[in-house]
Amino acid sequence: MTEDNPVVLGAIIAPDSGQADELLAWAVEACRAHGKQVRGVLMETPPHEAGQPRPKAVLRDLHTGESYSILQDRGPLSRGCCLDTNVLSRASIVLRRAATEKPDLVIVNRFGSSEAEGEGFTEELLALIEAGIPLLLIVNTRYLEAWRHFNGGMGDEIACEQTSVAGWLDNRLGVGAC
């Protein structure tokens, strides 16, 4: 935390998640290389399997390595959100555990549609912020207004580029990642 902003909350703002997911993974490694304890969940997309309508997405626990497959297979004709909220609920324990462990940084894969509606990881995000634990996540540009409303202007908005993320890590956590 810093004196001018007691809440250390960074959001990588991105129109899509591919590059942002890579930046978040890079931030994890940069922090660990500087001896920082990092907890949370990171989105990963395993290689696409033939015959699968869409790549499976998993959340990986950064501490234990456990993976949570968060997309339901609703068949080839399904449309709309296929997020498995039951699995997301099970993955939320990773963030609740992080709130008690007090790591140097918590990574959350994203503030997305569920969080914009007050669901998903909303309670866990609030607990982490209240505990004063630095937090870094991704916000898709479609949820930017909901994100701003959620954080009440306390968060830093970070451009989706490595130099911007490195600057935030250095400024907010003292990680000279450049």
Tab-separated table of N, CA, C and O in Angstrom, residues 1-2 5-11 24 27-28 31 36-41 62 95 98-99 101-108 124-137 147 154-156 158 168-175:
chain	number	residue	atom	x	y	z
A	1	MET	N	0.830	-1.178	0.000
A	1	MET	CA	0.000	0.000	0.000
A	1	MET	C	0.876	1.243	0.000
A	1	MET	O	1.996	1.204	0.465
A	2	THR	N	0.317	2.315	-0.481
A	2	THR	CA	1.043	3.575	-0.493
A	2	THR	C	0.242	4.620	0.265
A	2	THR	O	-0.965	4.473	0.467
A	5	ASN	N	-2.594	6.262	-1.869
A	5	ASN	CA	-3.694	5.364	-2.198
A	5	ASN	C	-3.554	4.112	-1.336
A	5	ASN	O	-2.785	3.216	-1.663
A	6	PRO	N	-4.291	4.057	-0.216
A	6	PRO	CA	-4.140	2.906	0.678
A	6	PRO	C	-4.607	1.598	0.059
A	6	PRO	O	-4.242	0.541	0.517
A	7	VAL	N	-5.415	1.676	-0.993
A	7	VAL	CA	-5.877	0.474	-1.674
A	7	VAL	C	-5.001	0.251	-2.896
A	7	VAL	O	-4.859	1.128	-3.734
A	8	VAL	N	-4.379	-0.920	-2.969
A	8	VAL	CA	-3.548	-1.263	-4.115
A	8	VAL	C	-4.374	-2.224	-4.967
A	8	VAL	O	-4.487	-3.408	-4.672
A	9	LEU	N	-4.978	-1.641	-5.996
A	9	LEU	CA	-5.932	-2.349	-6.811
A	9	LEU	C	-5.665	-1.988	-8.262
A	9	LEU	O	-5.827	-0.833	-8.657
A	10	GLY	N	-5.208	-2.954	-9.049
A	10	GLY	CA	-4.891	-2.691	-10.446
A	10	GLY	C	-5.732	-3.537	-11.379
A	10	GLY	O	-5.944	-4.720	-11.126
A	11	ALA	N	-6.205	-2.897	-12.446
A	11	ALA	CA	-6.999	-3.597	-13.452
A	11	ALA	C	-6.366	-3.388	-14.822
A	11	ALA	O	-6.209	-2.260	-15.271
A	24	LEU	N	-1.033	-11.114	-17.288
A	24	LEU	CA	-1.263	-11.486	-15.900
A	24	LEU	C	-0.311	-12.613	-15.495
A	24	LEU	O	0.282	-12.574	-14.412
A	27	ALA	N	3.049	-11.125	-15.018
A	27	ALA	CA	3.119	-10.391	-13.743
A	27	ALA	C	3.365	-11.337	-12.574
A	27	ALA	O	4.137	-11.018	-11.658
A	28	VAL	N	2.734	-12.503	-12.605
A	28	VAL	CA	2.940	-13.504	-11.558
A	28	VAL	C	4.415	-13.890	-11.502
A	28	VAL	O	5.042	-13.895	-10.438
A	31	CYS	N	6.709	-11.023	-10.231
A	31	CYS	CA	6.621	-10.859	-8.778
A	31	CYS	C	7.357	-11.979	-8.044
A	31	CYS	O	8.093	-11.725	-7.087
A	36	LYS	N	8.249	-12.120	-4.163
A	36	LYS	CA	6.902	-11.797	-3.683
A	36	LYS	C	6.049	-13.055	-3.621
A	36	LYS	O	6.126	-13.918	-4.489
A	37	GLN	N	5.216	-13.146	-2.582
A	37	GLN	CA	4.281	-14.246	-2.448
A	37	GLN	C	3.011	-13.873	-3.217
A	37	GLN	O	2.382	-12.851	-2.918
A	38	VAL	N	2.665	-14.682	-4.204
A	38	VAL	CA	1.510	-14.408	-5.062
A	38	VAL	C	0.508	-15.546	-4.907
A	38	VAL	O	0.867	-16.715	-4.953
A	39	ARG	N	-0.748	-15.184	-4.724
A	39	ARG	CA	-1.837	-16.150	-4.624
A	39	ARG	C	-2.934	-15.746	-5.603
A	39	ARG	O	-2.914	-14.666	-6.166
A	40	GLY	N	-3.917	-16.603	-5.755
A	40	GLY	CA	-5.060	-16.285	-6.597
A	40	GLY	C	-5.281	-17.306	-7.682
A	40	GLY	O	-4.808	-18.440	-7.606
A	41	VAL	N	-6.020	-16.875	-8.719
A	41	VAL	CA	-6.373	-17.758	-9.829
A	41	VAL	C	-6.039	-17.093	-11.152
A	41	VAL	O	-6.236	-15.902	-11.343
A	62	LEU	N	-2.808	-20.523	-8.126
A	62	LEU	CA	-1.393	-20.179	-8.211
A	62	LEU	C	-0.557	-20.752	-7.069
A	62	LEU	O	0.661	-20.796	-7.169
A	95	LEU	N	-9.510	-17.663	-3.323
A	95	LEU	CA	-9.443	-16.248	-2.967
A	95	LEU	C	-9.747	-16.024	-1.493
A	95	LEU	O	-9.129	-15.162	-0.854
A	98	ALA	N	-6.640	-16.859	0.299
A	98	ALA	CA	-5.643	-15.795	0.113
A	98	ALA	C	-5.901	-14.626	1.051
A	98	ALA	O	-4.957	-14.011	1.553
A	99	ALA	N	-7.161	-14.323	1.317
A	99	ALA	CA	-7.488	-13.213	2.216
A	99	ALA	C	-6.976	-13.473	3.626
A	99	ALA	O	-6.629	-12.533	4.347
A	101	GLU	N	-4.249	-15.555	4.229
A	101	GLU	CA	-2.801	-15.754	4.150
A	101	GLU	C	-2.020	-14.449	4.034
A	101	GLU	O	-0.826	-14.424	4.285
A	102	LYS	N	-2.671	-13.383	3.580
A	102	LYS	CA	-2.045	-12.059	3.421
A	102	LYS	C	-0.792	-12.094	2.538
A	102	LYS	O	0.286	-11.680	2.950
A	103	PRO	N	-0.921	-12.561	1.287
A	103	PRO	CA	0.232	-12.563	0.375
A	103	PRO	C	0.574	-11.144	-0.075
A	103	PRO	O	-0.162	-10.187	0.213
A	104	ASP	N	1.666	-11.003	-0.803
A	104	ASP	CA	2.073	-9.699	-1.336
A	104	ASP	C	1.157	-9.227	-2.456
A	104	ASP	O	0.990	-8.024	-2.667
A	105	LEU	N	0.557	-10.177	-3.190
A	105	LEU	CA	-0.320	-9.850	-4.310
A	105	LEU	C	-1.284	-10.996	-4.537
A	105	LEU	O	-0.907	-12.160	-4.436
A	106	VAL	N	-2.529	-10.639	-4.855
A	106	VAL	CA	-3.515	-11.634	-5.264
A	106	VAL	C	-3.897	-11.340	-6.711
A	106	VAL	O	-4.184	-10.197	-7.071
A	107	ILE	N	-3.880	-12.383	-7.508
A	107	ILE	CA	-4.269	-12.313	-8.913
A	107	ILE	C	-5.671	-12.890	-9.035
A	107	ILE	O	-5.955	-13.964	-8.509
A	108	VAL	N	-6.541	-12.170	-9.736
A	108	VAL	CA	-7.880	-12.680	-10.034
A	108	VAL	C	-8.024	-12.622	-11.546
A	108	VAL	O	-7.755	-11.586	-12.155
A	124	GLU	N	-15.469	-12.121	-2.636
A	124	GLU	CA	-14.052	-12.365	-2.381
A	124	GLU	C	-13.214	-11.130	-2.715
A	124	GLU	O	-12.270	-10.797	-1.991
A	125	LEU	N	-13.556	-10.448	-3.817
A	125	LEU	CA	-12.844	-9.219	-4.171
A	125	LEU	C	-12.996	-8.179	-3.069
A	125	LEU	O	-12.021	-7.535	-2.666
A	126	LEU	N	-14.215	-8.013	-2.573
A	126	LEU	CA	-14.452	-7.047	-1.499
A	126	LEU	C	-13.662	-7.410	-0.241
A	126	LEU	O	-13.102	-6.529	0.418
A	127	ALA	N	-13.608	-8.692	0.093
A	127	ALA	CA	-12.852	-9.127	1.276
A	127	ALA	C	-11.364	-8.838	1.117
A	127	ALA	O	-10.706	-8.407	2.064
A	128	LEU	N	-10.837	-9.074	-0.083
A	128	LEU	CA	-9.413	-8.800	-0.332
A	128	LEU	C	-9.124	-7.305	-0.232
A	128	LEU	O	-8.123	-6.894	0.362
A	129	ILE	N	-10.007	-6.491	-0.811
A	129	ILE	CA	-9.828	-5.038	-0.743
A	129	ILE	C	-9.901	-4.578	0.707
A	129	ILE	O	-9.056	-3.796	1.167
A	130	GLU	N	-10.887	-5.062	1.451
A	130	GLU	CA	-11.055	-4.683	2.855
A	130	GLU	C	-9.852	-5.096	3.693
A	130	GLU	O	-9.444	-4.376	4.607
A	131	ALA	N	-9.254	-6.243	3.352
A	131	ALA	CA	-8.078	-6.724	4.086
A	131	ALA	C	-6.810	-5.959	3.706
A	131	ALA	O	-5.765	-6.150	4.319
A	132	GLY	N	-6.902	-5.098	2.680
A	132	GLY	CA	-5.745	-4.310	2.271
A	132	GLY	C	-4.703	-5.103	1.499
A	132	GLY	O	-3.534	-4.736	1.455
A	133	ILE	N	-5.135	-6.197	0.875
A	133	ILE	CA	-4.212	-7.031	0.116
A	133	ILE	C	-4.168	-6.531	-1.324
A	133	ILE	O	-5.209	-6.406	-1.970
A	134	PRO	N	-2.979	-6.237	-1.850
A	134	PRO	CA	-2.864	-5.792	-3.243
A	134	PRO	C	-3.487	-6.809	-4.199
A	134	PRO	O	-3.343	-8.022	-4.032
A	135	LEU	N	-4.166	-6.271	-5.195
A	135	LEU	CA	-4.954	-7.091	-6.100
A	135	LEU	C	-4.716	-6.638	-7.533
A	135	LEU	O	-4.681	-5.442	-7.813
A	136	LEU	N	-4.536	-7.605	-8.435
A	136	LEU	CA	-4.373	-7.328	-9.860
A	136	LEU	C	-5.287	-8.268	-10.634
A	136	LEU	O	-5.297	-9.473	-10.381
A	137	LEU	N	-6.059	-7.698	-11.564
A	137	LEU	CA	-6.995	-8.491	-12.345
A	137	LEU	C	-7.183	-7.883	-13.731
A	137	LEU	O	-6.599	-6.850	-14.040
A	147	TRP	N	-16.959	-1.934	-13.408
A	147	TRP	CA	-15.756	-2.000	-12.592
A	147	TRP	C	-15.550	-0.689	-11.840
A	147	TRP	O	-15.269	-0.674	-10.652
A	154	MET	N	-11.176	3.749	-6.627
A	154	MET	CA	-9.976	3.409	-5.858
A	154	MET	C	-8.927	2.654	-6.663
A	154	MET	O	-7.794	2.545	-6.234
A	155	GLY	N	-9.300	2.112	-7.806
A	155	GLY	CA	-8.378	1.264	-8.547
A	155	GLY	C	-7.612	1.990	-9.622
A	155	GLY	O	-8.027	3.029	-10.129
A	156	ASP	N	-6.455	1.426	-9.958
A	156	ASP	CA	-5.648	1.912	-11.074
A	156	ASP	C	-6.054	1.169	-12.330
A	156	ASP	O	-6.186	-0.064	-12.312
A	158	ILE	N	-4.853	0.017	-15.911
A	158	ILE	CA	-3.560	-0.242	-16.523
A	158	ILE	C	-3.759	-0.629	-17.988
A	158	ILE	O	-4.572	-1.504	-18.293
A	168	TRP	N	3.269	-0.459	-13.155
A	168	TRP	CA	2.348	-0.578	-12.021
A	168	TRP	C	2.969	-1.456	-10.938
A	168	TRP	O	2.922	-1.105	-9.757
A	169	LEU	N	3.546	-2.588	-11.328
A	169	LEU	CA	4.175	-3.478	-10.355
A	169	LEU	C	5.300	-2.760	-9.605
A	169	LEU	O	5.443	-2.913	-8.390
A	170	ASP	N	6.082	-1.974	-10.336
A	170	ASP	CA	7.181	-1.243	-9.709
A	170	ASP	C	6.655	-0.169	-8.775
A	170	ASP	O	7.090	-0.048	-7.628
A	171	ASN	N	5.695	0.605	-9.251
A	171	ASN	CA	5.141	1.715	-8.473
A	171	ASN	C	4.379	1.258	-7.238
A	171	ASN	O	4.528	1.834	-6.158
A	172	ARG	N	3.569	0.229	-7.385
A	172	ARG	CA	2.688	-0.200	-6.297
A	172	ARG	C	3.272	-1.282	-5.397
A	172	ARG	O	2.917	-1.374	-4.230
A	173	LEU	N	4.182	-2.124	-5.946
A	173	LEU	CA	4.708	-3.244	-5.167
A	173	LEU	C	6.219	-3.250	-5.026
A	173	LEU	O	6.776	-4.127	-4.390
A	174	GLY	N	6.862	-2.299	-5.686
A	174	GLY	CA	8.317	-2.252	-5.620
A	174	GLY	C	8.984	-3.386	-6.378
A	174	GLY	O	10.089	-3.810	-6.046
A	175	VAL	N	8.309	-3.883	-7.402
A	175	VAL	CA	8.856	-4.950	-8.236
A	175	VAL	C	9.410	-4.302	-9.493
A	175	VAL	O	8.650	-3.892	-10.366
